[in-house]
Amino acid sequence: DTEVTQTPKHLVMGMTNKKSLKCEQHMGHRAMYWYKQKAKKPPELMFVYSYEKLSINESVPSRFSPECPNSSLLNLHLHALQPEDSALYLCASSQPRMARNSPLHFGNGTRLTVT
Amino acid sequence: TQLLEQSPQFLSIQEGENLTVYCNSSSVFSSLQWYRQEPGEGPVLLVTVVTGGEVKKLKRLTFQFGDARKDSSLHITAAQPGDTGLYLCAGRSRPGGTSYGKLTFGQGTILTVHP
């Protein structure tokens, strides 16, 4: 079982819907990440939070809005998505990214389908 | 922008065969990580290599970091169907500059081991 928990596992939403993806970790990690992954491709970084502050936004469209309520939780709010946004959304955590060898601990992702 | 070229992209072999996956870059990384991802799950860390020339073994898997810390390889001996998955290398950038600590993923290798 992964130590990073993501909910829901699957989500189908229309282009006018508003939904949220949730991620939780209890490893004491102070860096949390959102990645987007298309089939058979590597994960693409979207956002990084370090000590609950947004430190990296990889030019992600504003229809994706991240939130880090506390050191254990990470949310991704979705609004007015496009069909091409359908993908596996992965949450990960690590020691603060400045730690040289810090590996990422991934959740099992939310499979998002936008209709 | 640091790039990691991973090859081959696809690998389909019979049980018992050996294989090698390569990860190459023109950039120097402070460390390099290898992950494996199975369908429906997030990537899971296999190993982190830090020192140039380092070799690490994990059962039938052998990981090597190049002397100049620009390249790495993963060798699997006597592959088994359970080794099937997406293998990802990921390099962590060196100190200095805005991308310090950022993880750059290779394009991935999809390995299928047939019984």
XYZ file of C-alpha atoms in Angstrom:
230
model
C 0.000 0.000 0.000
C 1.217 3.456 -0.860
C 1.815 5.959 1.943
C 0.386 8.733 -0.209
C -3.376 8.434 -0.530
C -5.285 9.974 -3.403
C -9.026 10.283 -3.792
C -11.027 9.636 -5.821
C -9.390 6.828 -7.816
C -11.523 7.604 -10.845
C -13.375 10.775 -11.825
C -15.534 11.569 -14.820
C -16.540 15.183 -15.217
C -18.128 17.413 -17.795
C -16.440 20.514 -19.119
C -18.636 22.791 -17.006
C -18.182 20.905 -13.737
C -16.134 21.872 -10.726
C -14.389 19.045 -8.905
C -11.427 18.554 -6.573
C -8.714 15.938 -6.295
C -7.357 15.194 -2.841
C -4.028 13.895 -1.611
C -2.874 13.045 1.897
C 0.436 11.897 3.360
C 1.547 11.293 6.936
C 5.265 10.807 6.412
C 6.148 14.266 7.654
C 7.228 15.335 4.190
C 7.287 19.093 3.633
C 7.281 19.048 -0.169
C 4.235 17.961 -2.146
C 3.715 17.747 -5.882
C 1.076 17.418 -8.553
C 1.997 15.591 -11.745
C -0.036 14.875 -14.874
C 0.638 11.646 -16.748
C -0.657 10.595 -20.155
C -0.694 6.934 -21.114
C 2.758 5.391 -21.557
C 4.458 8.746 -20.952
C 6.496 10.053 -18.015
C 4.856 12.233 -15.373
C 4.837 15.955 -16.142
C 5.320 18.311 -13.234
C 2.482 20.761 -12.610
C 2.968 22.251 -9.155
C 5.329 22.004 -6.196
C 4.554 23.067 -2.655
C 7.385 23.474 -0.185
C 6.506 24.113 3.454
C 2.891 24.698 2.391
C 3.849 27.478 -0.010
C 3.605 27.213 -3.772
C 7.182 27.167 -5.033
C 6.794 25.962 -8.623
C 3.970 26.420 -11.127
C 4.981 24.935 -14.459
C 2.855 27.379 -16.454
C -0.255 25.358 -15.766
C -3.568 26.796 -17.083
C -5.662 28.553 -14.461
C -8.431 25.954 -14.791
C -6.192 23.932 -12.450
C -5.915 25.491 -8.999
C -3.773 23.869 -6.307
C -4.212 24.286 -2.591
C -2.166 23.083 0.365
C -4.290 23.483 3.524
C -1.633 21.971 5.790
C 1.550 19.931 5.665
C -0.339 16.657 5.133
C -2.923 17.657 2.565
C -2.803 18.759 -1.037
C -5.796 19.530 -3.219
C -6.200 20.219 -6.911
C -9.333 22.148 -7.831
C -10.614 21.635 -11.348
C -12.926 23.943 -13.272
C -13.920 24.207 -16.923
C -11.561 21.464 -18.044
C -11.053 20.347 -21.626
C -11.150 16.776 -22.960
C -7.378 16.936 -23.501
C -6.991 17.317 -19.732
C -8.029 13.677 -19.353
C -5.068 11.907 -17.757
C -3.769 10.245 -14.614
C -3.096 12.884 -11.970
C -0.414 11.857 -9.533
C 0.352 13.356 -6.173
C 3.787 12.893 -4.644
C 5.620 13.951 -1.532
C 9.228 14.146 -0.465
C 11.565 15.738 1.977
C 12.006 19.386 0.994
C 13.222 19.437 -2.595
C 16.522 20.929 -1.619
C 17.442 17.571 -0.074
C 19.861 16.114 -2.573
C 18.752 12.502 -2.702
C 15.177 12.883 -1.634
C 13.024 10.425 -3.585
C 9.418 11.059 -4.509
C 6.702 8.975 -2.892
C 3.788 8.767 -5.307
C 0.159 8.011 -4.731
C -1.673 5.711 -7.125
C -3.274 8.627 -8.877
C -6.720 9.789 -9.916
C -7.780 8.699 -13.391
C -9.607 11.742 -14.749
C -11.859 11.677 -17.790
C -13.296 14.930 -19.101
C -16.346 14.513 -21.331
C 16.628 22.903 -19.668
C 18.083 19.558 -18.637
C 17.008 16.593 -20.770
C 17.277 12.873 -20.098
C 17.231 10.603 -23.121
C 16.002 7.171 -22.172
C 16.251 4.154 -24.460
C 14.820 1.961 -25.674
C 11.278 3.302 -25.499
C 9.746 -0.157 -25.837
C 11.202 -3.552 -24.976
C 9.423 -6.877 -25.460
C 11.365 -9.961 -24.388
C 10.922 -13.551 -23.286
C 11.227 -14.706 -19.711
C 14.823 -15.486 -18.820
C 16.422 -12.958 -21.167
C 18.670 -10.136 -20.029
C 18.115 -6.483 -20.869
C 19.620 -3.047 -20.367
C 17.897 0.333 -20.276
C 19.942 3.484 -20.813
C 19.506 7.018 -19.585
C 21.761 9.692 -21.088
C 22.153 13.436 -20.775
C 24.590 16.181 -21.649
C 23.968 17.648 -18.196
C 25.454 16.639 -14.867
C 23.028 15.543 -12.189
C 23.574 15.537 -8.442
C 21.769 12.207 -8.235
C 19.729 9.911 -10.407
C 16.744 7.811 -9.444
C 15.066 4.865 -11.124
C 11.349 4.222 -10.702
C 9.054 1.419 -11.870
C 5.376 1.970 -12.525
C 2.812 -0.781 -12.935
C -0.591 -0.208 -14.548
C -3.035 1.554 -12.242
C -0.349 2.558 -9.776
C 2.041 5.416 -9.197
C 5.789 5.116 -9.812
C 7.755 3.396 -7.059
C 11.379 4.187 -6.338
C 13.815 1.376 -7.104
C 17.129 3.042 -6.353
C 18.995 6.343 -6.024
C 22.572 6.636 -7.283
C 24.652 9.565 -6.136
C 28.359 9.007 -6.724
C 29.945 8.910 -10.173
C 30.819 5.313 -11.063
C 28.502 3.931 -8.417
C 26.984 0.479 -8.933
C 24.000 -0.725 -6.931
C 22.351 -4.132 -7.037
C 18.782 -4.966 -6.151
C 18.321 -8.726 -6.592
C 18.395 -9.231 -10.383
C 18.592 -5.491 -11.106
C 21.933 -3.699 -11.443
C 22.076 0.095 -11.598
C 25.105 2.101 -12.642
C 25.798 5.833 -12.529
C 28.301 7.122 -15.056
C 31.641 8.483 -13.881
C 30.689 11.991 -15.000
C 27.179 11.708 -13.478
C 25.579 12.341 -16.873
C 24.291 8.863 -17.623
C 22.948 5.745 -15.980
C 21.924 2.228 -16.887
C 19.608 -0.417 -15.526
C 20.424 -4.047 -16.271
C 17.975 -6.838 -15.517
C 19.221 -10.412 -15.457
C 16.888 -13.298 -16.232
C 13.796 -11.142 -16.626
C 10.504 -12.403 -15.253
C 6.903 -11.496 -16.154
C 6.690 -9.656 -12.829
C 9.302 -7.206 -14.128
C 6.788 -5.904 -16.675
C 6.124 -2.198 -16.289
C 7.167 1.334 -17.154
C 10.710 2.113 -16.054
C 11.585 5.765 -15.495
C 14.903 7.396 -14.816
C 14.866 10.783 -13.119
C 17.760 13.138 -12.548
C 17.949 15.723 -9.828
C 19.638 18.964 -10.895
C 22.716 20.315 -9.201
C 22.965 23.260 -6.814
C 23.000 26.702 -8.347
C 20.273 28.139 -10.490
C 16.530 28.203 -10.280
C 16.100 24.539 -11.146
C 18.077 23.251 -8.162
C 16.517 20.122 -6.758
C 14.076 19.743 -9.630
C 13.554 16.202 -10.864
C 13.749 15.651 -14.629
C 12.199 12.433 -15.926
C 13.328 10.457 -18.939
C 10.705 9.424 -21.489
C 10.350 5.984 -19.947
C 10.846 2.401 -21.137
C 7.842 0.129 -21.417
C 9.065 -3.385 -20.655
C 6.976 -6.454 -21.409
C 8.292 -9.838 -20.326
C 6.432 -12.755 -21.904
C 6.169 -16.102 -20.063
